[in-house]
PDB file of C-alpha atoms (C1' of nucleotides) in Angstrom:
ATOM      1  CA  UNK G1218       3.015 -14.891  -7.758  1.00 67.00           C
ATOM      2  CA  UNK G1219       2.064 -16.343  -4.099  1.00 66.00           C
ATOM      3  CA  UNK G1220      -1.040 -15.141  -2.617  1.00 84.00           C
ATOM      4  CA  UNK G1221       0.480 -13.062  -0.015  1.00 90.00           C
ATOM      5  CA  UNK G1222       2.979 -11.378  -2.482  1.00 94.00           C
ATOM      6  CA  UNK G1223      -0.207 -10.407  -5.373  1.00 95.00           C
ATOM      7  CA  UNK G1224      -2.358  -8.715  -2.033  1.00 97.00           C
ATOM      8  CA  UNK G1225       1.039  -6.842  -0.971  1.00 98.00           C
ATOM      9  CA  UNK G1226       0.867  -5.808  -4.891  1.00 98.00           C
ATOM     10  CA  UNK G1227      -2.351  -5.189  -5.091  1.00 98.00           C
ATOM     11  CA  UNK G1228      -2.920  -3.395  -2.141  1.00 98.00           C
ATOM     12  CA  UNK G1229       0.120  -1.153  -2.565  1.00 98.00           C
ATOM     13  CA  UNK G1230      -1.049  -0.940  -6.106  1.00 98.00           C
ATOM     14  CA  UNK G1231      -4.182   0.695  -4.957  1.00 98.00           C
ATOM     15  CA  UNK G1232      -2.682   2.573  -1.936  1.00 98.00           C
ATOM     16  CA  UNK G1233      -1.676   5.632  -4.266  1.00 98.00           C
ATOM     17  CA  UNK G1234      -4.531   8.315  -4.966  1.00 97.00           C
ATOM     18  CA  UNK G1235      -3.027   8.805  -8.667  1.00 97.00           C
ATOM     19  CA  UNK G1236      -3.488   5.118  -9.453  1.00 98.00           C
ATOM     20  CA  UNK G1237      -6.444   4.574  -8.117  1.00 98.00           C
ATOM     21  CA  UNK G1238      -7.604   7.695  -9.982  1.00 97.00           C
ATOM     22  CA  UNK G1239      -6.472   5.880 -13.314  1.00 98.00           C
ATOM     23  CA  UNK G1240      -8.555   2.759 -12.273  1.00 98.00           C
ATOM     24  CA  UNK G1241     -11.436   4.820 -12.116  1.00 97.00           C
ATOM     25  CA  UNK G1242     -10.928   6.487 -15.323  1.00 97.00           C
ATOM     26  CA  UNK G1243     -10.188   2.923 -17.178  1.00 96.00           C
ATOM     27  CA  UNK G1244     -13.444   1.691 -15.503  1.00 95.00           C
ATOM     28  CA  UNK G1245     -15.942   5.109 -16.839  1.00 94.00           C
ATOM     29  CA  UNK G1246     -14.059   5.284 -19.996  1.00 95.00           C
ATOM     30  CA  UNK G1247     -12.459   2.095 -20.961  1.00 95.00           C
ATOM     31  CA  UNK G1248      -8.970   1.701 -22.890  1.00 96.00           C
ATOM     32  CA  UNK G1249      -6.942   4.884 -22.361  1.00 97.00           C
ATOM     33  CA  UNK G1250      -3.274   5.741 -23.795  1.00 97.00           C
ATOM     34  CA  UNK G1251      -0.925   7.141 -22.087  1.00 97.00           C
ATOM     35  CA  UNK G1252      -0.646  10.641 -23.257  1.00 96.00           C
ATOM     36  CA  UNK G1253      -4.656  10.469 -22.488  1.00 96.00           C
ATOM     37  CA  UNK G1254      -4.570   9.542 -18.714  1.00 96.00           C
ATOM     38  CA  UNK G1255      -1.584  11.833 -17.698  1.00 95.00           C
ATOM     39  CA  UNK G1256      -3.278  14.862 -19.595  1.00 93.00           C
ATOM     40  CA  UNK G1257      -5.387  15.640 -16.220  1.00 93.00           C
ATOM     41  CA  UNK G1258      -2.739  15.371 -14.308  1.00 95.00           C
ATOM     42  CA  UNK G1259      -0.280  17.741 -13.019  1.00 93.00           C
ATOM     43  CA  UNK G1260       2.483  15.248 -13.282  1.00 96.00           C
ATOM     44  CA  UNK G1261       4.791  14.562 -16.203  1.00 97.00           C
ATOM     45  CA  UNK G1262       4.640  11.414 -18.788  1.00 97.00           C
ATOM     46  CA  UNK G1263       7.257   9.618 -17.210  1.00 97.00           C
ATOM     47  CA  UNK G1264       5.548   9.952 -13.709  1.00 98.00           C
ATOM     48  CA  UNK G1265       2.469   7.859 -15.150  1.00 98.00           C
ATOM     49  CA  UNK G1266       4.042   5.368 -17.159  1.00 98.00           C
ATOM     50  CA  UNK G1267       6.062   4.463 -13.332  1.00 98.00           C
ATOM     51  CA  UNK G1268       2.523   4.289 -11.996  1.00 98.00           C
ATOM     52  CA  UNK G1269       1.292   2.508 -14.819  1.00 98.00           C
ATOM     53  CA  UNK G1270       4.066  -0.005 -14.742  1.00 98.00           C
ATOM     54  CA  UNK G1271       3.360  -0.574 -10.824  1.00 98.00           C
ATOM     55  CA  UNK G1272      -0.355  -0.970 -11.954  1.00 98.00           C
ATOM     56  CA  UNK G1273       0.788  -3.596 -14.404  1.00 98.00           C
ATOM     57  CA  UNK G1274       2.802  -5.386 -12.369  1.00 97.00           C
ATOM     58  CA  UNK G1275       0.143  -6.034  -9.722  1.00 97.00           C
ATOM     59  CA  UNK G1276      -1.791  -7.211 -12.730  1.00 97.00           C
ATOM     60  CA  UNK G1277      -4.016  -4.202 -12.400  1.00 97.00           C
ATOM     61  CA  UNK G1278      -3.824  -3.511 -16.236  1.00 98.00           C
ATOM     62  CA  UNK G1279      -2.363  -4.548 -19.131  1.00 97.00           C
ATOM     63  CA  UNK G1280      -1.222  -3.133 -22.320  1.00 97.00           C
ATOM     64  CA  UNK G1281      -2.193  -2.673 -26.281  1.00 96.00           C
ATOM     65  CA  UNK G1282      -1.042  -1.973 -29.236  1.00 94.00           C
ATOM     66  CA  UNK G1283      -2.477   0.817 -31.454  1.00 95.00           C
ATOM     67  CA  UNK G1284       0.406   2.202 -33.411  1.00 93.00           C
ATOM     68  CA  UNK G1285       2.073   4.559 -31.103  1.00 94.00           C
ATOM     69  CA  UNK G1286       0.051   4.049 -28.675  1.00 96.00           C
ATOM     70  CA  UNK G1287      -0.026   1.790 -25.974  1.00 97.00           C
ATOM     71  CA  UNK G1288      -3.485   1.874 -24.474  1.00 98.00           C
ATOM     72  CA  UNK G1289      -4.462   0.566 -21.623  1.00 98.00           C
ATOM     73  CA  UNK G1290      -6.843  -1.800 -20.560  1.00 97.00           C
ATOM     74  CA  UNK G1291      -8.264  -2.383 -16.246  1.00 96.00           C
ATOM     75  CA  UNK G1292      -7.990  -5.978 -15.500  1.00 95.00           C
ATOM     76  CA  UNK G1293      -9.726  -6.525 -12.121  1.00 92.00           C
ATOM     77  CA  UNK G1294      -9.525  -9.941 -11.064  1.00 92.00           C
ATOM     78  CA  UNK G1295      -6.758  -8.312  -8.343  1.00 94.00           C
ATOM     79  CA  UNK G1296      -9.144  -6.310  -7.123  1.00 95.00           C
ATOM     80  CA  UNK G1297     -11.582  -9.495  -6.754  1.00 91.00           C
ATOM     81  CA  UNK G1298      -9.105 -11.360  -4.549  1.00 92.00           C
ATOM     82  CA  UNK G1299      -8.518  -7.985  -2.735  1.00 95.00           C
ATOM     83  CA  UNK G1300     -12.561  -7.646  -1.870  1.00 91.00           C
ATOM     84  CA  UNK G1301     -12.412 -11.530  -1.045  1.00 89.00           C
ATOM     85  CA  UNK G1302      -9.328 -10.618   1.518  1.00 93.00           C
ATOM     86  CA  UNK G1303     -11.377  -7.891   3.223  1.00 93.00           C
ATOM     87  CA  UNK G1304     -14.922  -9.328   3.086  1.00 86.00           C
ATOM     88  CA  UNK G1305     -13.509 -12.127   5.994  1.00 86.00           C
ATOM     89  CA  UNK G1306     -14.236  -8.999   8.070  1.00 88.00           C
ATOM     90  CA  UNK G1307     -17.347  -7.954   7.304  1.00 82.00           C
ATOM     91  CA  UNK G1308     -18.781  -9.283  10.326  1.00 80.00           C
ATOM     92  CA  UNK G1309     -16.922  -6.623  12.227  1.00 82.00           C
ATOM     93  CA  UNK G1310     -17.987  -3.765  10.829  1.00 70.00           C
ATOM     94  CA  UNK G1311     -21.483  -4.687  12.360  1.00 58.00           C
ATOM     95  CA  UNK G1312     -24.027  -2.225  13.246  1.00 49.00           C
ATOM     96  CA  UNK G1313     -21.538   0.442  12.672  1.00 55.00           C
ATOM     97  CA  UNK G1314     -22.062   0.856   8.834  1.00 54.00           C
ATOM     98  CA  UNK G1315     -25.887   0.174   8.100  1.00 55.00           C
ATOM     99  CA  UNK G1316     -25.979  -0.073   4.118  1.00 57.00           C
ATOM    100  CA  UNK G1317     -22.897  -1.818   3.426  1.00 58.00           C
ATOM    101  CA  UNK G1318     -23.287  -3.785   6.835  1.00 57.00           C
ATOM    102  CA  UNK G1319     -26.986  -4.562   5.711  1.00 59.00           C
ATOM    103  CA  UNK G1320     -26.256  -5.658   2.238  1.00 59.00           C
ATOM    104  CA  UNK G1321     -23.082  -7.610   3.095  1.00 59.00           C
ATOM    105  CA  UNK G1322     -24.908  -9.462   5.385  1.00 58.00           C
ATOM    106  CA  UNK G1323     -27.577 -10.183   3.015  1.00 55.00           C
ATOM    107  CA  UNK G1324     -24.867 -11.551   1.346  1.00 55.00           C
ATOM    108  CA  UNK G1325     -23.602 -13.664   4.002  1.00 54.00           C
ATOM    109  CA  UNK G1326     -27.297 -15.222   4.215  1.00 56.00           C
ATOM    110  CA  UNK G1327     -27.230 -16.031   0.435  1.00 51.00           C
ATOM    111  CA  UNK G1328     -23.611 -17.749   0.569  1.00 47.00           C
ATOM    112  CA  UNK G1329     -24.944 -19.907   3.654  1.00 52.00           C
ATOM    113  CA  UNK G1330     -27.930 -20.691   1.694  1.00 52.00           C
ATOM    114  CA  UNK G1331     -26.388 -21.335  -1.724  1.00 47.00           C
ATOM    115  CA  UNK G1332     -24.592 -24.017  -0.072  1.00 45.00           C
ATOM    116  CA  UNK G1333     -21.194 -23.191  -1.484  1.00 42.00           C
ATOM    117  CA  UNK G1334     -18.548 -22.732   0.716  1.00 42.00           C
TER     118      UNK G1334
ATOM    119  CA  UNK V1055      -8.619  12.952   7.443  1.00 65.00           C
ATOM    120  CA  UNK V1056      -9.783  13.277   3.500  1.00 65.00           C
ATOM    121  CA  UNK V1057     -11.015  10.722   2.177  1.00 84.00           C
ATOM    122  CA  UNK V1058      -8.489   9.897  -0.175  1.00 90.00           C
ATOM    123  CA  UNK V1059      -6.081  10.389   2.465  1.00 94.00           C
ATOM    124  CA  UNK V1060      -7.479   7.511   4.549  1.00 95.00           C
ATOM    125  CA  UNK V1061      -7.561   5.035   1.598  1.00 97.00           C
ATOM    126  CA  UNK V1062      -3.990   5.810   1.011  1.00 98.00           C
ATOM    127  CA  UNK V1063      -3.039   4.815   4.444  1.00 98.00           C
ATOM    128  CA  UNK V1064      -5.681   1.958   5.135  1.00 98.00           C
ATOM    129  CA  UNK V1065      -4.377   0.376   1.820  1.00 98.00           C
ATOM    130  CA  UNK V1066      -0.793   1.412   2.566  1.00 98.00           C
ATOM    131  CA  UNK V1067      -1.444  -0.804   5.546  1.00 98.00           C
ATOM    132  CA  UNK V1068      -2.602  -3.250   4.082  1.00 98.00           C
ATOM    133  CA  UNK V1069       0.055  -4.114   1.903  1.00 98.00           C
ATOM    134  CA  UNK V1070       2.164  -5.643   4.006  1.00 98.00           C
ATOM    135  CA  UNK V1071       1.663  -9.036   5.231  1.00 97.00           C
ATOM    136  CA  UNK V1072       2.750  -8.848   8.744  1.00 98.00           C
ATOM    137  CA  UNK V1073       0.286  -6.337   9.254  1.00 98.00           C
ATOM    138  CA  UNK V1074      -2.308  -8.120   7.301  1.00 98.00           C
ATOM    139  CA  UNK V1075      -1.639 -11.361  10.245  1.00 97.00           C
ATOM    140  CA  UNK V1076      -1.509  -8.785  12.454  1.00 98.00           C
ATOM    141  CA  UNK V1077      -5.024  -7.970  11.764  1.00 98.00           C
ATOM    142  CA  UNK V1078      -6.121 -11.472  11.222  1.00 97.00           C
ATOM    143  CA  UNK V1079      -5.131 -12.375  14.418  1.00 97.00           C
ATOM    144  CA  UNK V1080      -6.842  -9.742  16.335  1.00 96.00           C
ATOM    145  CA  UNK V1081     -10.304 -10.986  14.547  1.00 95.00           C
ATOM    146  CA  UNK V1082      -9.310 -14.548  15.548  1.00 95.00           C
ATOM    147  CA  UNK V1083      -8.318 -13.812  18.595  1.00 95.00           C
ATOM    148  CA  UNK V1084      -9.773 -10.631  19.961  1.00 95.00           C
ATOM    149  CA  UNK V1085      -7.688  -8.020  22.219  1.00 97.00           C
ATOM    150  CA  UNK V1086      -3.794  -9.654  22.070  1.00 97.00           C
ATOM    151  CA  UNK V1087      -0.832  -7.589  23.781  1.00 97.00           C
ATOM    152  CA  UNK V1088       2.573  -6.156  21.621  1.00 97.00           C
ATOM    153  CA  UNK V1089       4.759  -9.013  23.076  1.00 96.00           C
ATOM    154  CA  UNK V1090       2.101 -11.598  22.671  1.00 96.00           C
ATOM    155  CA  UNK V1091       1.471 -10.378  18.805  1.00 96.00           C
ATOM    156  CA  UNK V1092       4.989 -10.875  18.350  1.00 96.00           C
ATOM    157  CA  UNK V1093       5.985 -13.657  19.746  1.00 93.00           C
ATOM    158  CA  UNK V1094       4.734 -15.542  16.152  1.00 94.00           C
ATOM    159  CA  UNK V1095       6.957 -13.142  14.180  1.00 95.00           C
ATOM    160  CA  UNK V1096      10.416 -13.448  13.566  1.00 93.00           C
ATOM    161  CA  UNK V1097      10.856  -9.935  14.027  1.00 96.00           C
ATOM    162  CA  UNK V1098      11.797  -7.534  16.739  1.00 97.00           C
ATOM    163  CA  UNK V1099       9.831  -5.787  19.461  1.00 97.00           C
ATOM    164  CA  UNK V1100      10.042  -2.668  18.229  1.00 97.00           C
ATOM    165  CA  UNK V1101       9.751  -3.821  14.447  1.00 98.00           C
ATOM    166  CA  UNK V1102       5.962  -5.099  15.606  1.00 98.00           C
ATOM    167  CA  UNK V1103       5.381  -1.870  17.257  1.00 98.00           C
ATOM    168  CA  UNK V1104       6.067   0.007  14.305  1.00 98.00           C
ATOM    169  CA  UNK V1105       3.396  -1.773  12.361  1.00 98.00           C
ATOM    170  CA  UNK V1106       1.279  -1.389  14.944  1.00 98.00           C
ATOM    171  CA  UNK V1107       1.782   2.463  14.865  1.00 98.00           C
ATOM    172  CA  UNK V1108       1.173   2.118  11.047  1.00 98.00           C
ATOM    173  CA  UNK V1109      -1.852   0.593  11.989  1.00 98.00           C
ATOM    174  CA  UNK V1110      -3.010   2.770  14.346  1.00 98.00           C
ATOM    175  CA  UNK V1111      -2.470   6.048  12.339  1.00 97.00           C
ATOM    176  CA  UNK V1112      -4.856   4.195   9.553  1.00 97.00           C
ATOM    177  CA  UNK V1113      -7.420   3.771  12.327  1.00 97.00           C
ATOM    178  CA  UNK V1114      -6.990  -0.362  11.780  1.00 97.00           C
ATOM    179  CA  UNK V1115      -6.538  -0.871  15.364  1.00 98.00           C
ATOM    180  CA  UNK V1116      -7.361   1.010  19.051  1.00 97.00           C
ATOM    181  CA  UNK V1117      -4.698   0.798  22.261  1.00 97.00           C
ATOM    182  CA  UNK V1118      -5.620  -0.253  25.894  1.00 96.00           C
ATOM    183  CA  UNK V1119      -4.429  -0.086  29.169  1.00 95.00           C
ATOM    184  CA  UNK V1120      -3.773  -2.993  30.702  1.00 95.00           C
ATOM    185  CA  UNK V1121      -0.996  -2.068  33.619  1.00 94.00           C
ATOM    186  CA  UNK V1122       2.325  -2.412  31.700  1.00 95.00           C
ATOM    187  CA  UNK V1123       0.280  -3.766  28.846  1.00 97.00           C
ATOM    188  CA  UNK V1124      -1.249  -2.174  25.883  1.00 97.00           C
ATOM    189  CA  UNK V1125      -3.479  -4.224  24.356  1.00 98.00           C
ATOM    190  CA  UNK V1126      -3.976  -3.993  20.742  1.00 98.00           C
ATOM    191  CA  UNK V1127      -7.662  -3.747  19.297  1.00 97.00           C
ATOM    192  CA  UNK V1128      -8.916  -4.756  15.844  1.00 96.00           C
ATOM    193  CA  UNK V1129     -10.775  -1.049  14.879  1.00 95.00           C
ATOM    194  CA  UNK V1130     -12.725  -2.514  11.293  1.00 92.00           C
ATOM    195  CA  UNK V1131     -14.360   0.628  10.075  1.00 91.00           C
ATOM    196  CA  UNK V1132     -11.735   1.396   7.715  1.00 94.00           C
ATOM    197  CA  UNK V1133     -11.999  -2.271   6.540  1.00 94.00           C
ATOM    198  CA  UNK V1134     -15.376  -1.282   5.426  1.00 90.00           C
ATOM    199  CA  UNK V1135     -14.326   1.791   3.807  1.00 92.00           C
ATOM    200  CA  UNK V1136     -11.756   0.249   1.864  1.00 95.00           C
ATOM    201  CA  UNK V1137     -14.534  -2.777   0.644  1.00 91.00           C
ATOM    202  CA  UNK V1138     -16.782   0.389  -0.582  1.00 89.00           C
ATOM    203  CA  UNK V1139     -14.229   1.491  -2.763  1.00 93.00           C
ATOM    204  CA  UNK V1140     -13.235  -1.999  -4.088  1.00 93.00           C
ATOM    205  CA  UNK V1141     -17.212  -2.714  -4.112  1.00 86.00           C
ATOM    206  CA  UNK V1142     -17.798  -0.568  -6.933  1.00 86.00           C
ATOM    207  CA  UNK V1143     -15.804  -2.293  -9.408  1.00 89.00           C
ATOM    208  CA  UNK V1144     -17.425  -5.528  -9.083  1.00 82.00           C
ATOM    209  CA  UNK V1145     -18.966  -5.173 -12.312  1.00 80.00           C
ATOM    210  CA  UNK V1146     -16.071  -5.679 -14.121  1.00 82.00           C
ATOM    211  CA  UNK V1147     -14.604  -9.106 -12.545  1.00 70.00           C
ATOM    212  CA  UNK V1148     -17.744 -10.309 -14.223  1.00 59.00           C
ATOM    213  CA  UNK V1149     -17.971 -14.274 -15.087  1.00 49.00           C
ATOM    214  CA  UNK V1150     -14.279 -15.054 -14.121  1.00 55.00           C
ATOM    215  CA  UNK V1151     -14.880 -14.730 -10.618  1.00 54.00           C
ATOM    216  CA  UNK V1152     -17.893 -17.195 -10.336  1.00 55.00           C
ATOM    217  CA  UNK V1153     -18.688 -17.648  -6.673  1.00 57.00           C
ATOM    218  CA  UNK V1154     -17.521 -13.765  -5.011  1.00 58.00           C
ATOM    219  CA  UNK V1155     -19.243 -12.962  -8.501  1.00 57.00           C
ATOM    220  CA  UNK V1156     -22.562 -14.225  -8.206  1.00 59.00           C
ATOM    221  CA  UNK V1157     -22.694 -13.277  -4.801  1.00 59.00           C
ATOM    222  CA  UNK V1158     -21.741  -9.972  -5.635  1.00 58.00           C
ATOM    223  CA  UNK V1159     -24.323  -9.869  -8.330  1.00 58.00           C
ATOM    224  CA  UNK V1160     -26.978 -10.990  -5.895  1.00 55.00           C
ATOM    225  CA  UNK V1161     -25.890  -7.962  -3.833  1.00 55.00           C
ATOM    226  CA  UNK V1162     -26.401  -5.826  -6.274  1.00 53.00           C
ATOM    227  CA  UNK V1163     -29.900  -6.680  -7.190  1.00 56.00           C
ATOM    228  CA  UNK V1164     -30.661  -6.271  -3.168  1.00 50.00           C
ATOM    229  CA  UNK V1165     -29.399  -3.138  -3.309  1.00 48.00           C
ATOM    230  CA  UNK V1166     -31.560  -2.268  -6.572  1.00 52.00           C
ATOM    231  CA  UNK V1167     -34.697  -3.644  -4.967  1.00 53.00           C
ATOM    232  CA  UNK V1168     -34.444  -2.027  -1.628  1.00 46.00           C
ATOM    233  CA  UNK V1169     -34.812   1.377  -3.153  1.00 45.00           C
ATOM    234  CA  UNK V1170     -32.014   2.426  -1.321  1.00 43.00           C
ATOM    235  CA  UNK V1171     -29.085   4.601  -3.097  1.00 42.00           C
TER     236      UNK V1171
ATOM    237  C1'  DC E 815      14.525   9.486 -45.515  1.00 64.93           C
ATOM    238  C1'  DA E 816      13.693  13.269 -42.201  1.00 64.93           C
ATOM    239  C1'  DT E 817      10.544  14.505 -38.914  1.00 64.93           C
ATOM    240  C1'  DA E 818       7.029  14.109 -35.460  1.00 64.93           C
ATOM    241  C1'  DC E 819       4.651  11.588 -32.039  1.00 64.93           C
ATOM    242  C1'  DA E 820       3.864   8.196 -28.146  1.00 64.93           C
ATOM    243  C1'  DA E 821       5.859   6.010 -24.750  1.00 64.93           C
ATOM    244  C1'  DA E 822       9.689   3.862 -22.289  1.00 64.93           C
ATOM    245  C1'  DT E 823      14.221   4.125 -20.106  1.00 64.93           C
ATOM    246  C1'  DA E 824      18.089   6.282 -17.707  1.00 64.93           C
ATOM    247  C1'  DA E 825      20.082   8.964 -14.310  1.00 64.93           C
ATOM    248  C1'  DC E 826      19.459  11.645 -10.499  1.00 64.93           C
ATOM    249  C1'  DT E 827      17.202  13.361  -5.999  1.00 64.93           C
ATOM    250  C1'  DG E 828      14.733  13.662  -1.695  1.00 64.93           C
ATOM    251  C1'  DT E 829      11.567  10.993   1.194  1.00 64.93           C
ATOM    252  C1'  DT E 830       9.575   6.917   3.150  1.00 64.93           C
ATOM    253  C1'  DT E 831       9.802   2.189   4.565  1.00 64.93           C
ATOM    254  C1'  DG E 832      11.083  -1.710   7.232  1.00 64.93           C
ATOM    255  C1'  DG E 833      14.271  -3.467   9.757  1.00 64.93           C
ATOM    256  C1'  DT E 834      18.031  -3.258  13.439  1.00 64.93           C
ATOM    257  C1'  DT E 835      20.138  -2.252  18.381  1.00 64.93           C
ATOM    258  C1'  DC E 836      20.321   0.503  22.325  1.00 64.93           C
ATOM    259  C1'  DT E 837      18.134   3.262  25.656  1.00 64.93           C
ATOM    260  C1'  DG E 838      14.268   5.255  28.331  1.00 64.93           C
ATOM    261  C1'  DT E 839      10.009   4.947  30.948  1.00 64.93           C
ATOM    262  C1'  DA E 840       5.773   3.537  33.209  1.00 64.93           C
ATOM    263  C1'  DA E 841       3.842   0.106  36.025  1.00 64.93           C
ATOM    264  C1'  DC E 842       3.870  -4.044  38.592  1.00 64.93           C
ATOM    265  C1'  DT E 843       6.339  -7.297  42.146  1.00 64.93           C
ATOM    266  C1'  DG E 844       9.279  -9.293  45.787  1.00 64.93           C
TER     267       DG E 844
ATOM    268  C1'  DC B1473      12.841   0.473  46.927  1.00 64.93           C
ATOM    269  C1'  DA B1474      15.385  -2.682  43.689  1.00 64.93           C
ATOM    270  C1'  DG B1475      14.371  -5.426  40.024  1.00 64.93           C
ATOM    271  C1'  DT B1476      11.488  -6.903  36.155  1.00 64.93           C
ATOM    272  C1'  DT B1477       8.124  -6.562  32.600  1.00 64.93           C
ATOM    273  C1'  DA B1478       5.986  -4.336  28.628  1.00 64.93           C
ATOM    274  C1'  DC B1479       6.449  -1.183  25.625  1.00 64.93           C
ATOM    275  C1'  DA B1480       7.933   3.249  23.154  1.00 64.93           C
ATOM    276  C1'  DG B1481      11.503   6.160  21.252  1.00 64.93           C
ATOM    277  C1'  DA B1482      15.976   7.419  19.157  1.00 64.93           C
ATOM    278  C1'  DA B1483      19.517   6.684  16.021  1.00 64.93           C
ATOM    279  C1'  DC B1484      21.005   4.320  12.323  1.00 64.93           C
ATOM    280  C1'  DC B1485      20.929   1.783   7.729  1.00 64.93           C
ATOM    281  C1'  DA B1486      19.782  -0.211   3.148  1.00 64.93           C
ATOM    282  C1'  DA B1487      16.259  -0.520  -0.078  1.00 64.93           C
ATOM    283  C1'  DA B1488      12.153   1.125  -2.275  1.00 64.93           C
ATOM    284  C1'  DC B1489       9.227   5.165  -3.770  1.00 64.93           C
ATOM    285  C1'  DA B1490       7.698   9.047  -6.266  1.00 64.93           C
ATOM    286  C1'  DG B1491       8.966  12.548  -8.643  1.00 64.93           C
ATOM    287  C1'  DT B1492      12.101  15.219 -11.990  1.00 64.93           C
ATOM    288  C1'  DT B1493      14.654  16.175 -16.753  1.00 64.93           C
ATOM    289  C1'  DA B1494      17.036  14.351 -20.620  1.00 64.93           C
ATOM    290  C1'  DT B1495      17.492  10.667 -23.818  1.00 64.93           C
ATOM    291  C1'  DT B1496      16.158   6.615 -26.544  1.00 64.93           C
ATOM    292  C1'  DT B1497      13.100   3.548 -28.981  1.00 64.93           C
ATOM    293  C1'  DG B1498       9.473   2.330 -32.055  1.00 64.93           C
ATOM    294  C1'  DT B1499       6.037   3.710 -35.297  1.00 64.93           C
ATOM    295  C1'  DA B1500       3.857   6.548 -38.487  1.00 64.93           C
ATOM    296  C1'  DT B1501       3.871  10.162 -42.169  1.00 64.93           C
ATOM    297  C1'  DG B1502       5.174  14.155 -45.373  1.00 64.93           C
TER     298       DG B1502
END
DNA sequence: CATACAAATAACTGTTTGGTTCTGTAACTG
DNA sequence: CAGTTACAGAACCAAACAGTTATTTGTATG
């Protein structure tokens, strides 16, 4: 997939409150199946496997096999290359946000000085 | 706007990659008009101000008044808000992701030894 | 082998998206 | 004040989305 096609993916991916409740849930609780994950949700099975399968193909998650069960498993190097997109602008959020201004630029002063570009 | 709400639309936004150079050109570039942003595009007038309304209703960008003109202004703080969420899965990119990683990492521990939450 | 379970697929529906062209409008300009 | 510029809005369209229920597939298990 070409760069500007995975961040469409991923962003869209992660532009749905359902799915980016699942990535939470993979992330505190590790693999899930199916019937797991849609249990909290007022939503049927086939609702969540679509959002699973958009998931997937942004290359959000993949799949196991446990019998039956298909569990599923976060993969988050999309949401790497999404932070990399957005931290290009960090130096406009500027004064605005203190913490996450303070401690991005922090980082900003440790990439300069690491001498990687 | 919720929370959630917001994500959905600043990520909604983001997923499309006219709006994504749309955004990369106001940081480049500063304030740029509607005709001037499109002129790159192969794309209607109107087609650019729809992304721009897009835009706009995430809070991405600000409109002036410039005579006829409505200059278009890069508005970052949902930028930020959008890296918070992303932020807090950067445990789990771990070792694949060496440079945004270690970087990352390093953030972390400043975070940890500021004594700030 | 018949049944139950987990999940995917199909078929359908209403809504949203991303584009178009045409028209309207506010503000400058000769 | 007639014309032009810069943009927004309306109406339209095809494709994609997000959900539904009903059905099918694959894998145990009694």
């Amino acid at each position: 997939m070409i760069d500007a096609a995975r961040l469409d993916a991923t962003f869209h991916a992660l532009s749905d409150p359902t799915r980016r409740a699942i990535l939470a849930r993979l992330a505190a609780e590790g693999d899930i199946t199916v019937m797991d994950l849609a249990e909290p949700f007022e939503m049927s099975q086939p609702a969540i496997s679509k959002h699973l399968k958009v998931l997937e193909e942004a290359g959000l998650v993949s799949r196991g096999r446990d019998a039956q069960r298909r569990p599923v498993h976060l993969e988050a190097q999309p949401l790497a290359e999404a932070t990399g997109w957005l931290i290009e602008y960090r130096q406009y959020w500027a004064a605005q946000f203190g913490r996450l201004d303070d401690l991005l630029g922090e980082l900003q002063r440790l990439e300069a000085a690491s001498g990687k570009t």
